[in-house]
Coordinates of C-alpha atoms (C1' of nucleotides) in Angstrom, one line a residue:
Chain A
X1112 CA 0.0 0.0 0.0
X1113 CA 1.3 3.1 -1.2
X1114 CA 1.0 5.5 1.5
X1115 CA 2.5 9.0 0.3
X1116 CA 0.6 10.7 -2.3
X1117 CA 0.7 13.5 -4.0
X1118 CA -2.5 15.8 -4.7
X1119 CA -2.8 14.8 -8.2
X1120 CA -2.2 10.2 -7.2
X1121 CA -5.1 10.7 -4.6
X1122 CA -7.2 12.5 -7.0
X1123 CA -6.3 10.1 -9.6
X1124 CA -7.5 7.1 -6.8
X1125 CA -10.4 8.7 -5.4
X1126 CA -11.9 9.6 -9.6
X1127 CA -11.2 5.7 -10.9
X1128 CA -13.2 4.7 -7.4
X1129 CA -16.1 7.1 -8.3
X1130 CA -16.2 6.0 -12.1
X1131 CA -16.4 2.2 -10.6
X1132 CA -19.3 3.4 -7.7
X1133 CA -21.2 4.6 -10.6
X1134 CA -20.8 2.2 -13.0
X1135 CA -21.7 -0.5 -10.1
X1136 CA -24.8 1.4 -9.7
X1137 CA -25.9 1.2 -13.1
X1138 CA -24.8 -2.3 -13.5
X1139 CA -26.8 -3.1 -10.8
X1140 CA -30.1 -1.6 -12.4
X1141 CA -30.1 -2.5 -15.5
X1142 CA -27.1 -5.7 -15.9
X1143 CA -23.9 -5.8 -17.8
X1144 CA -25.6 -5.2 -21.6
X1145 CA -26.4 -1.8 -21.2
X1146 CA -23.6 -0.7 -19.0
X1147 CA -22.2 2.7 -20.8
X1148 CA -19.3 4.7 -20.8
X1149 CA -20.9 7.3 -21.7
X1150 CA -23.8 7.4 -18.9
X1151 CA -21.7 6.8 -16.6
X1152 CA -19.3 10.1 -17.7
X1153 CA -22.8 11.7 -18.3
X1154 CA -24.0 11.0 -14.2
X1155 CA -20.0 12.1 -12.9
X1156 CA -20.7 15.7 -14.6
X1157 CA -17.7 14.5 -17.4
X1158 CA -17.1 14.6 -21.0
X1159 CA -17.2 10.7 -21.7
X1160 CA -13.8 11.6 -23.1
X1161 CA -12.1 12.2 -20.1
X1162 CA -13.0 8.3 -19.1
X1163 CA -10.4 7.3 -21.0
X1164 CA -7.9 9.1 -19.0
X1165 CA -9.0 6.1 -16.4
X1166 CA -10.1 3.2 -18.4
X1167 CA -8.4 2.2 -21.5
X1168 CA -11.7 0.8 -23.2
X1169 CA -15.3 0.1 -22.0
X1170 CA -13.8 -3.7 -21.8
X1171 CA -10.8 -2.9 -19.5
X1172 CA -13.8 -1.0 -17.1
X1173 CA -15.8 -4.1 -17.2
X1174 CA -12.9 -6.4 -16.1
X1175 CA -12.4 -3.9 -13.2
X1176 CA -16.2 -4.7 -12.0
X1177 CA -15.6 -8.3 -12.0
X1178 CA -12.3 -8.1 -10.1
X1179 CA -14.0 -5.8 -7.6
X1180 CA -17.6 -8.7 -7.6
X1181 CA -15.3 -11.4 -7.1
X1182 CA -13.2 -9.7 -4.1
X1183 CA -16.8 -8.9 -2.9
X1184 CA -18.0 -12.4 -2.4
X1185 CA -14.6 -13.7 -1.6
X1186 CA -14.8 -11.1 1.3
X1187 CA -18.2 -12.2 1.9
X1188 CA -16.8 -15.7 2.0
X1189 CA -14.1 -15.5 4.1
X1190 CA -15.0 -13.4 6.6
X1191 CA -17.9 -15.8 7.6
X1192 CA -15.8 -18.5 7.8
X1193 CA -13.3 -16.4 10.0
X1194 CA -15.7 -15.9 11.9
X1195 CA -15.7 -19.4 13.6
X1196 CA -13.0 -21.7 15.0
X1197 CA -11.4 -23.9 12.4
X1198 CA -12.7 -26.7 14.3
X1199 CA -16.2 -25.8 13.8
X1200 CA -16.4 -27.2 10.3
X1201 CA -20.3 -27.5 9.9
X1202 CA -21.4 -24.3 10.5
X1203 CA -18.3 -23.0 8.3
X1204 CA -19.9 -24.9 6.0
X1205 CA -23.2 -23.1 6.5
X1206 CA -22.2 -20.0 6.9
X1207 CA -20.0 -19.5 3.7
X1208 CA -22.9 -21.2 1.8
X1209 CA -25.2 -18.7 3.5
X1210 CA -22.8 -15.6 3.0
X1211 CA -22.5 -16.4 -0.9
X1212 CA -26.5 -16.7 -1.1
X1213 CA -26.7 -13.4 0.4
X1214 CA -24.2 -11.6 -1.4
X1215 CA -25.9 -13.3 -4.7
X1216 CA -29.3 -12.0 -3.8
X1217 CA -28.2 -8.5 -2.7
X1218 CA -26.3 -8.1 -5.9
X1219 CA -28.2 -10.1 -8.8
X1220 CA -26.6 -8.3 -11.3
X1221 CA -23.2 -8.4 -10.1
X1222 CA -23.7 -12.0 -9.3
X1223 CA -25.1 -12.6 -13.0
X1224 CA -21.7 -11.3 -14.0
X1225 CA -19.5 -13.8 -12.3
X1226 CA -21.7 -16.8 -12.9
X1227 CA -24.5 -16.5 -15.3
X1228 CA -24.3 -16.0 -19.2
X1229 CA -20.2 -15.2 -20.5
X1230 CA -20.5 -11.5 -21.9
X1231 CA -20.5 -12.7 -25.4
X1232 CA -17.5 -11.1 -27.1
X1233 CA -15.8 -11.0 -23.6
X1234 CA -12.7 -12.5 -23.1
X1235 CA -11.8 -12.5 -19.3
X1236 CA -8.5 -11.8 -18.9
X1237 CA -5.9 -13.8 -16.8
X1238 CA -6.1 -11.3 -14.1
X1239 CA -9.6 -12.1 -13.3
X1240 CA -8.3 -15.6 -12.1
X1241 CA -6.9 -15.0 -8.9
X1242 CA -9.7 -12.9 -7.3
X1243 CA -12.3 -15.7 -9.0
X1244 CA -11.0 -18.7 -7.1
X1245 CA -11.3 -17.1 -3.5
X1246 CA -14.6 -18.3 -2.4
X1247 CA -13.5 -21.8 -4.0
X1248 CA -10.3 -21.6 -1.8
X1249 CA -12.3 -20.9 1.5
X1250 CA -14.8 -23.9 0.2
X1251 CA -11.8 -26.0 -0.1
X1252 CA -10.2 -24.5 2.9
X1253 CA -13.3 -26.2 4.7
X1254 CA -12.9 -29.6 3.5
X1255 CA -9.1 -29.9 3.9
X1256 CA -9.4 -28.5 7.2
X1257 CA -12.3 -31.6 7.7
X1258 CA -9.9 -33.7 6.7
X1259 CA -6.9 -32.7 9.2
X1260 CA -8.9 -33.2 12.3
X1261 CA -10.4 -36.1 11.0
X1262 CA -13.9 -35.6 10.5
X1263 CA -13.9 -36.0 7.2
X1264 CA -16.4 -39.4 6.1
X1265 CA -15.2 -40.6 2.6
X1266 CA -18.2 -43.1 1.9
X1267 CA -17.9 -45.8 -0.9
X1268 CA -18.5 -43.7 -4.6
X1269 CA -21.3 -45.4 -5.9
X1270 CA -19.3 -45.6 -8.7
X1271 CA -15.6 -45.9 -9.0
X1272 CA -13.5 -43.1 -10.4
X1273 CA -11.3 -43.7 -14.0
X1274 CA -7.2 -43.2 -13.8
X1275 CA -7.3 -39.9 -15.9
X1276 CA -9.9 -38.5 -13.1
X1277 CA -8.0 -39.9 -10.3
X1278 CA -4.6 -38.1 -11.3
X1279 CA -6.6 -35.1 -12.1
X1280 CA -8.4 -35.3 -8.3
X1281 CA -4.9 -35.7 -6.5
X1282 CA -3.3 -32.4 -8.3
X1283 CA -6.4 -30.6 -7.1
X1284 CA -6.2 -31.9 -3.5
X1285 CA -2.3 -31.0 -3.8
X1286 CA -2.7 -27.3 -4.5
X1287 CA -6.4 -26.4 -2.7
X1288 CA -7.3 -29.3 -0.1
X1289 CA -4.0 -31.5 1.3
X1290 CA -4.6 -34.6 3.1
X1291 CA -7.7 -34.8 1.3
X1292 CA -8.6 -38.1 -1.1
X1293 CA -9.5 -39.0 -4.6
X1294 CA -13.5 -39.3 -4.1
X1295 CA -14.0 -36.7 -1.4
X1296 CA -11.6 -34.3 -3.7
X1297 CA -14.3 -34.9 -6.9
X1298 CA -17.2 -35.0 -4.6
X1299 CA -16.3 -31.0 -3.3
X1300 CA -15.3 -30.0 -6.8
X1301 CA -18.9 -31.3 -8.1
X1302 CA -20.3 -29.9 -4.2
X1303 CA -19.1 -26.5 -5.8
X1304 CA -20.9 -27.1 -9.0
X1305 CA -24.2 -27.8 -6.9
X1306 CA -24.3 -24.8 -4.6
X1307 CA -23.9 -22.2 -7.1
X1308 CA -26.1 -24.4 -8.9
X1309 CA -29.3 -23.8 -6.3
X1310 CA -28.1 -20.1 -5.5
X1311 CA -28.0 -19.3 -9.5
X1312 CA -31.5 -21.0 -10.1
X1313 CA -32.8 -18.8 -7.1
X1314 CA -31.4 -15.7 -8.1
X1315 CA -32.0 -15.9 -12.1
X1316 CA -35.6 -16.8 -10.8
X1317 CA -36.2 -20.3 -11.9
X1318 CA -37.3 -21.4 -8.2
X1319 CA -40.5 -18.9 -8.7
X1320 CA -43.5 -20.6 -8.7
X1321 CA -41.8 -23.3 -7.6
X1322 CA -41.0 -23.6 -4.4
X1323 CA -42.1 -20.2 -1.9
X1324 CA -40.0 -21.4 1.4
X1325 CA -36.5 -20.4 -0.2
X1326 CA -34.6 -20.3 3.2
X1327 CA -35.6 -23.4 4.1
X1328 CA -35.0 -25.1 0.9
X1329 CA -31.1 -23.6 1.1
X1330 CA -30.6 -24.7 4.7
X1331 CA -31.6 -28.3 3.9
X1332 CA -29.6 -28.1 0.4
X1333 CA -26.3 -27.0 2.1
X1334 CA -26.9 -30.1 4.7
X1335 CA -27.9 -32.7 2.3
X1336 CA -24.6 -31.2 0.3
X1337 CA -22.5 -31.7 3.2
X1338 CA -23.1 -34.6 3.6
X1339 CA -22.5 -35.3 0.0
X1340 CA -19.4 -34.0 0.3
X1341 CA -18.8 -36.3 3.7
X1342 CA -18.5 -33.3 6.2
X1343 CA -19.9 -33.9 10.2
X1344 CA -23.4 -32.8 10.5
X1345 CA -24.8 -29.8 12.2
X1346 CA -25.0 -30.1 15.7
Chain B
X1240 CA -52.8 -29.7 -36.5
X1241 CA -54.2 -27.2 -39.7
X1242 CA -54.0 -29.6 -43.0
X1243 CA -55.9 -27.4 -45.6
X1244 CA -53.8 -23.9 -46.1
X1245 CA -53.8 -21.2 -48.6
X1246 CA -51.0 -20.4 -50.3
X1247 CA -50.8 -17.5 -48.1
X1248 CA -50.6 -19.6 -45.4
X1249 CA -48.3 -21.6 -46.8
X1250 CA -45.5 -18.8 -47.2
X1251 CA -46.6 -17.2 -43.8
X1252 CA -45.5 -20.3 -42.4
X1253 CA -42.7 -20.8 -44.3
X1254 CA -41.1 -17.2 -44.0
X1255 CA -42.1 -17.1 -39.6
X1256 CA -39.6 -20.4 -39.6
X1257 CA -37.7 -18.9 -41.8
X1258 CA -36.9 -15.8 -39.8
X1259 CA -36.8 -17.7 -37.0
X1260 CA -34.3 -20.1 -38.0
X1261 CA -32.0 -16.7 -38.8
X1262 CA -32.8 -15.1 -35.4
X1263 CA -31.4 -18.6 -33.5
X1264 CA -28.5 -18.7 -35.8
X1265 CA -27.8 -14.9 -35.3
X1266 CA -28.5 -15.8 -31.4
X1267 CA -25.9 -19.0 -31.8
X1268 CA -23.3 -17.1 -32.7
X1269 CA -23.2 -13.7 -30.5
X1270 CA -25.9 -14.2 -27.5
X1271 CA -29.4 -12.6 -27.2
X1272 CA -28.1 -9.1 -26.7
X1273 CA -26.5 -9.3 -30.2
X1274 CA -29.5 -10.1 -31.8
X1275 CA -31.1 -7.6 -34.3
X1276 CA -34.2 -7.2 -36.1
X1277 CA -32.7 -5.6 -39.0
X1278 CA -29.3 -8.0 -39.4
X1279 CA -31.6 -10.9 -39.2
X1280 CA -33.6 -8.7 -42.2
X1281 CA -30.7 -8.4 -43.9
X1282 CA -29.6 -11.8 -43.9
X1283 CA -33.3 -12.6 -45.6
X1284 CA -33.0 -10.4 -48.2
X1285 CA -36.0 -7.9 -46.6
X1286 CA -36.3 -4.7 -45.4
X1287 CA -36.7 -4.6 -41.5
X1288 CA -39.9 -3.3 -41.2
X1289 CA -41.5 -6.6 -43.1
X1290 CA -40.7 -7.8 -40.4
X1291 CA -42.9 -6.5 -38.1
X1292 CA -45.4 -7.9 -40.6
X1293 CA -44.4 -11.6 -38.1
X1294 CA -43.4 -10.2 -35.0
X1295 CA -45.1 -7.3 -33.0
X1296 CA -41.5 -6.5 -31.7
X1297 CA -38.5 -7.6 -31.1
X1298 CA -39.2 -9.2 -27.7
X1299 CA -41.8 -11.3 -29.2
X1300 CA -39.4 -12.8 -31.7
X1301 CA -37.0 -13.1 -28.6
X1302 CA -39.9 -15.2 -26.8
X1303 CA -40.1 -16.9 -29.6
X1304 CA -36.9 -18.2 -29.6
X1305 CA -36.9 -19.1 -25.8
X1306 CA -40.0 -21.0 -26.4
X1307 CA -38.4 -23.2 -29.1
X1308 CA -35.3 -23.6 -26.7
X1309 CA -36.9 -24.6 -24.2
X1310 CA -38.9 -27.0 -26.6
X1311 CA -36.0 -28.5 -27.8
X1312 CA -34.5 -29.8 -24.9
X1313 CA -37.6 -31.0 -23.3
X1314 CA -37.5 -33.0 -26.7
X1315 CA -34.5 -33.8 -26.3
X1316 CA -35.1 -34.6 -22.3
X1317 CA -38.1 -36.8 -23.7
X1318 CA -36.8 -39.1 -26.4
X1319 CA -34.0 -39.6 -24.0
X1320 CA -36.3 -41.0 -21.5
X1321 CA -38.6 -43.0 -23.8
X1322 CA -36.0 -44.9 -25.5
X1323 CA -35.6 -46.7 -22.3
X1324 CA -38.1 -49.2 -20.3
X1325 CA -39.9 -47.4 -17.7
X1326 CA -38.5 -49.9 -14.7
X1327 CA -35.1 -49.2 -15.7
X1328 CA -34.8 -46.1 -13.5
X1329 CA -31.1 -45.9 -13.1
X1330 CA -30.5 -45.7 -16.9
X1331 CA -33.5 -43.3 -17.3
X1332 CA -31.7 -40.4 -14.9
X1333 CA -28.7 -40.9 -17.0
X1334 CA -30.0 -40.7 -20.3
X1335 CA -31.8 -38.0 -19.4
X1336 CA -28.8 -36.1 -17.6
X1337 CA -27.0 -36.6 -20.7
X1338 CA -29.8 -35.2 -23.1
X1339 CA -29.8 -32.3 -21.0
X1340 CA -25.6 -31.9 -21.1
X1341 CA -25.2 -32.8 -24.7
X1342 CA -28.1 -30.1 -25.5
X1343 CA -26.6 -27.6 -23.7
X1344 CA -23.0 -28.1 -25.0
X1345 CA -24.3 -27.9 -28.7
X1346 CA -26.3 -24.8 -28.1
X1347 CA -24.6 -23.1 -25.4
X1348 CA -26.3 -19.4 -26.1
X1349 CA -29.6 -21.1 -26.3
X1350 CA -29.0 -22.7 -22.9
X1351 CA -27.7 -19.2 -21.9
X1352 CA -31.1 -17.7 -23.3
X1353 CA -32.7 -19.9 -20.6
X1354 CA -30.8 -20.6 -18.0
X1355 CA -28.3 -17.8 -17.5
X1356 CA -28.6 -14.6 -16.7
X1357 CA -32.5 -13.2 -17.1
X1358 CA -32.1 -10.8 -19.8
X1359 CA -32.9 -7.6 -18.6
X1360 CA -35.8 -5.4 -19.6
X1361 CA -37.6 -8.6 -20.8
X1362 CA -40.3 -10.0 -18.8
X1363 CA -40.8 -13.9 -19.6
X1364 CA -44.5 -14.2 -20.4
X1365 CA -46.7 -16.7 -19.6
X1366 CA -46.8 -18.8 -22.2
X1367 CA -42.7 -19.6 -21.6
X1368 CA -43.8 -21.7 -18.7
X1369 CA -45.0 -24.8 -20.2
X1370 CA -42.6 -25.4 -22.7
X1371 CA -40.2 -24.5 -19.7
X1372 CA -41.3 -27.5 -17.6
X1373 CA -41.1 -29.9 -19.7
X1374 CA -37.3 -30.9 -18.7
X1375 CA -38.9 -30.5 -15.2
X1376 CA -41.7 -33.5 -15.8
X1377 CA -39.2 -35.7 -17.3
X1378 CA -37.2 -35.5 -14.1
X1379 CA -39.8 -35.5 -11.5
X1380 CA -41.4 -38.8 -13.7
X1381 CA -38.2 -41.1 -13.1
X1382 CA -38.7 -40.2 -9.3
X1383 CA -42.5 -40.8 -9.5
X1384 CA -41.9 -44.3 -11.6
X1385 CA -39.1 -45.2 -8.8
X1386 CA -41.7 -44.7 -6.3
X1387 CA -44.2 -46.5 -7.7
X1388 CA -42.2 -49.6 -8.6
X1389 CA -40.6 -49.5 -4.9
X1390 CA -37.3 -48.6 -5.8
X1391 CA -36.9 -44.8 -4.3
X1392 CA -35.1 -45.1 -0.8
X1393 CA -36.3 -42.6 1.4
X1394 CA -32.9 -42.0 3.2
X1395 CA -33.3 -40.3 7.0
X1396 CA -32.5 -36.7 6.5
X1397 CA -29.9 -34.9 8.1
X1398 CA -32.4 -31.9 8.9
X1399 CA -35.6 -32.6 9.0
X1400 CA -38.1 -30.5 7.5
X1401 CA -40.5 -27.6 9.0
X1402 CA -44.1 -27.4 7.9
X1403 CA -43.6 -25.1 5.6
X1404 CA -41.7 -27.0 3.6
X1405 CA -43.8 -29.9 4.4
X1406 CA -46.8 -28.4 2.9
X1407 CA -44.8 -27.0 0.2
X1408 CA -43.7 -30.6 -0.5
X1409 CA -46.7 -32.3 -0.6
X1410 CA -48.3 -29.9 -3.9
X1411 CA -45.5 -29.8 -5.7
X1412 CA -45.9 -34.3 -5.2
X1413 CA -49.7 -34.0 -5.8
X1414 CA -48.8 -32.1 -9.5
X1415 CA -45.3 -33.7 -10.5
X1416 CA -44.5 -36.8 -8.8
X1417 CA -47.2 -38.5 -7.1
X1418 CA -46.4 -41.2 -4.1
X1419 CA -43.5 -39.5 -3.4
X1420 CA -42.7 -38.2 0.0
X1421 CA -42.2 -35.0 1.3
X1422 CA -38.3 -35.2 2.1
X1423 CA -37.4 -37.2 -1.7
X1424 CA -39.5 -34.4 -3.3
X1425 CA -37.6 -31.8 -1.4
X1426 CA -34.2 -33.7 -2.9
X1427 CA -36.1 -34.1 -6.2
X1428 CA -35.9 -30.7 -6.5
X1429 CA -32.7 -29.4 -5.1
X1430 CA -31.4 -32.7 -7.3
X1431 CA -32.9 -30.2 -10.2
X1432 CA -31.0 -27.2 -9.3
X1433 CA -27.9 -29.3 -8.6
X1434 CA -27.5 -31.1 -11.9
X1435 CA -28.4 -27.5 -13.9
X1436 CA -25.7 -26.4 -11.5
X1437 CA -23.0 -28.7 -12.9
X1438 CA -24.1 -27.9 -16.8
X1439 CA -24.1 -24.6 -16.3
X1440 CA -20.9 -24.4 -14.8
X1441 CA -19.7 -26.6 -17.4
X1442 CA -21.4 -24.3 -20.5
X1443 CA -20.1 -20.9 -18.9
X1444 CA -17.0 -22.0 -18.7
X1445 CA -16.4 -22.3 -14.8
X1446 CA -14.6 -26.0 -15.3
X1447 CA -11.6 -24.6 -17.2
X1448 CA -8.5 -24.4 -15.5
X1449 CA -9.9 -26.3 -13.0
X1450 CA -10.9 -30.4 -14.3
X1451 CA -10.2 -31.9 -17.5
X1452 CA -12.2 -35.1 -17.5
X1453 CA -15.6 -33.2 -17.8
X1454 CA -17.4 -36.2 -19.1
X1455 CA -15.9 -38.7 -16.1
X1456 CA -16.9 -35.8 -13.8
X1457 CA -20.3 -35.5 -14.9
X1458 CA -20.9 -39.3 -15.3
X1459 CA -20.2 -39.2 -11.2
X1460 CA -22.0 -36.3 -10.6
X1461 CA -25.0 -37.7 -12.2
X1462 CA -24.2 -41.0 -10.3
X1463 CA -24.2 -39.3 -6.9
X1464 CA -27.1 -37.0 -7.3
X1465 CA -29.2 -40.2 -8.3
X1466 CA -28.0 -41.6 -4.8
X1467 CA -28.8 -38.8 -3.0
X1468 CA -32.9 -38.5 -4.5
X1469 CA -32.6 -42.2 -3.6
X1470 CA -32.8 -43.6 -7.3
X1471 CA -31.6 -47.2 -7.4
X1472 CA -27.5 -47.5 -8.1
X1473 CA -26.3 -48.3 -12.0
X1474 CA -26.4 -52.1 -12.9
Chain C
dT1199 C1' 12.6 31.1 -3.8
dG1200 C1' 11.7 31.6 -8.7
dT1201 C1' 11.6 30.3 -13.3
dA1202 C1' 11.1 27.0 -17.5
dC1203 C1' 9.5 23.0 -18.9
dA1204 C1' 7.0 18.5 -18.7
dT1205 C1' 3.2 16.0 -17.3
dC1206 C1' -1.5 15.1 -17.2
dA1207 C1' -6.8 15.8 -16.5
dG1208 C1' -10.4 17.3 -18.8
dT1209 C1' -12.9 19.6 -23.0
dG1210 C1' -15.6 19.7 -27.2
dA1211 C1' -16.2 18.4 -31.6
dA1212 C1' -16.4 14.9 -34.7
dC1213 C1' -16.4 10.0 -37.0
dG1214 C1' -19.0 6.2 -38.1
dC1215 C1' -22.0 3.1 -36.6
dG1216 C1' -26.3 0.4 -35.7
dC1217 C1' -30.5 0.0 -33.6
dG1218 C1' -36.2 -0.5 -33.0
dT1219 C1' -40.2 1.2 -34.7
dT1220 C1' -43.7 4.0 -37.6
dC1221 C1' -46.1 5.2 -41.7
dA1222 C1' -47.9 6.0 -46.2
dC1223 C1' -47.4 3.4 -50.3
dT1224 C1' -47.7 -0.4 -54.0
dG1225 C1' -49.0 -4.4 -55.9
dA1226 C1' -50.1 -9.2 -55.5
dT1227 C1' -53.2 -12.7 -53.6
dG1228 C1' -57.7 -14.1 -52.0
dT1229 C1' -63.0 -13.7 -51.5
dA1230 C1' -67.9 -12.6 -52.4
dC1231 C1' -71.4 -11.9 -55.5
Chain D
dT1349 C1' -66.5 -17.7 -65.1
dG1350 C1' -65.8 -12.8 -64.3
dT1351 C1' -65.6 -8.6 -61.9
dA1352 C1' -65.2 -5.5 -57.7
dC1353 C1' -63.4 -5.1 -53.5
dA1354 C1' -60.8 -6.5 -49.3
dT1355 C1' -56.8 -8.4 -47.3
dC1356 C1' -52.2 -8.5 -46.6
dA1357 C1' -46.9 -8.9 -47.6
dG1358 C1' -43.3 -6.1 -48.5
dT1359 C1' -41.1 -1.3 -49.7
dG1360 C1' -38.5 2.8 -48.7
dA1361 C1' -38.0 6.7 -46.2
dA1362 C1' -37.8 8.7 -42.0
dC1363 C1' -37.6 9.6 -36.7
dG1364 C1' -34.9 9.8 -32.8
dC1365 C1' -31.8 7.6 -30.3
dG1366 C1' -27.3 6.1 -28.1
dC1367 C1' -23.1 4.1 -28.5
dG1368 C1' -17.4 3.6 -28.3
dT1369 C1' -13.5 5.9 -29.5
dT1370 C1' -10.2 9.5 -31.5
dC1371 C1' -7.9 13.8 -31.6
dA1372 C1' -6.2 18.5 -31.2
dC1373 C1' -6.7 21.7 -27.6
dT1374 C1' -6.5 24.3 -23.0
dG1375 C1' -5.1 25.1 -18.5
dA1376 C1' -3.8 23.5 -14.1
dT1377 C1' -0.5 20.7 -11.3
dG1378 C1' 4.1 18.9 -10.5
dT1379 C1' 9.4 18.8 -11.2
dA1380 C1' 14.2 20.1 -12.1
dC1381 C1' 17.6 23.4 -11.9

DNA sequence: TGTACATCAGTGAACGCGCGTTCACTGATGTAC
DNA sequence: TGTACATCAGTGAACGCGCGTTCACTGATGTAC
């Protein structure tokens, strides 16, 4: 963190923040598509010129958004989980579910970003990656930590796993979940799949008319996924 | 099912599927938000206000569109499931899985179109809903047949469910899968928004970087959801 | 401390583009007597 | 079977709009001597 400044660096700092604040806002009425450069210049009292003094391209301000969504629910993520002992690996579970629900629902446009439709024509760039993989890291953090103390249930698969998927399974439990097996390694990548799975079909609406006790639908999902998964139940 | 047509007819029909057919190829190769009453004129050879001689607007072509998606892979969904004996549960959820994957891999901005990110400004009317459920039926049927041929376990749950849910549980049963109890319908359901979960993540890209064997890992994922509804194992 | 020059934020006009939708019209196809 | 009229597909021009991006410029802020 750069700490001296001069007049003209904190100006600098303090414009590219309000050109993102305003472009959040607008992003978050009316989703990615009609996100423009030049309403967004138009609401900060600029020329949609001068923009470009900040952002190289309508693209480059775009990737700053997800960067900044994706440190959002990371945040989100891991403070939740901080906020109970390691040891307490159920209700980490549930509340990091729980915190990425409720970031999803607060921000259904910034959410649509990350994980609905690609922006056709939209190439993320690499430096999207690290900032994407944070809530997957506290996820995995979860199981690797069930794993270390022990209270981690790998049941029989149901059906066994093929050599490619195996190797593939013990690189991914090398980097993101040590200690942490073939099966149970698959079974949290696929966990992953499933609760962004219920959270998108909530927030993109396709749970309307269907089911009315949301809450209560989530809660027993992240259990029932838990358990998938093989982690100690609540309580 | 209109036999006798005048000519008229005849070409009305002809040149609504024709425009059509360039609207979801248009829509195949840049998204929804790239698509364009007048390039889709162009490409016909017509000027883009005959168009509005076969669609009010440009939302109603868009609905359109949806409805045929959303025809097409309940089709799909459909012959999947027929094309096996109704007893054979296990096989049935696969097939049916599959359809769904193999669908949405071939036509990823279709499946984008339905089950991505809600366009915004458009308002899904009515008349999307039925052609929208019929993945839904196919899914809930497998669970109904197991039921009815004794073959769903109803595994204890982990939480069990308030009344809400209960209630909630035992409509969506009476309309989609009859005989089945509260807690498997609850995990019908969620098994829904789970397997869209891993297609989705699979379409939009979410996989890359992350597992290689996508088929292997679906073919488990579809294994272990089946075992957590309580369908009967493979073989 | 003061001056000369370099850096940089912001302006305003312009380029070139495509979009959805409306409307008065022409001319061909269908219908009623 | 033939004529008069109604229906309807398609035309072409226009309205009014907003967009991303470039470029030569002004004037203020910062830096080096």
């Amino acid at each position: 963190v750069t700490v001296i400044q001069s007049a003209r660096e904190r100006a600098r700092a303090e414009i590219t923040q309000e050109i993102k604040d305003e472009a959040r806002r607008q992003l978050a009425q009316d989703g990615a598509a009609a996100l423009s450069l030049r309403a967004v210049a138009r609401r900060l009292g600029m020329v949609s010129s001068a923009l470009y003094r900040y952002f190289a391209s309508r693209d480059e301000l775009l990737t700053a958004l997800i960067v900044d969504a994706y440190d959002a629910v990371g945040e989100a993520a891991e403070r939740a989980d901080r906020s109970l002992a390691a040891e307490d690996i159920s209700r980490r579970w549930h509340a990091v579910a729980s915190a990425i629900r409720s970031w999803a629902l607060a921000n259904p446009h910034e959410y649509a970003l990350l994980y609905g439709s690609p922006v056709p024509g939209y190439a993320a760039p690499a430096l999207t990656i690290g900032p994407a993989s944070r809530v997957t890291l506290v996820l995995a953090g979860i199981v690797a930590d069930a794993a270390r103390f022990g209270m981690l249930l790998e049941a029989p698969p149901r059906s066994a796993l093929g050599p490619a998927l195996r190797t593939e399974a013990g690189q991914i439990a090398a980097t993101a979940m040590p200690g942490v097996g073939p099966m149970a390694t698959i079974r949290a990548v696929i966990a992953w799949t499933m609760l962004f799975g219920i959270v998108s079909f909530e927030v993109f609406g396709h749970l309307k008319g269907v089911i009315q006790s949301l809450d209560a639908t989530f809660d027993v999902a992240v259990e029932e996924i838990a358990a998938f998964v093989g982690l100690p139940a609540e309580h």
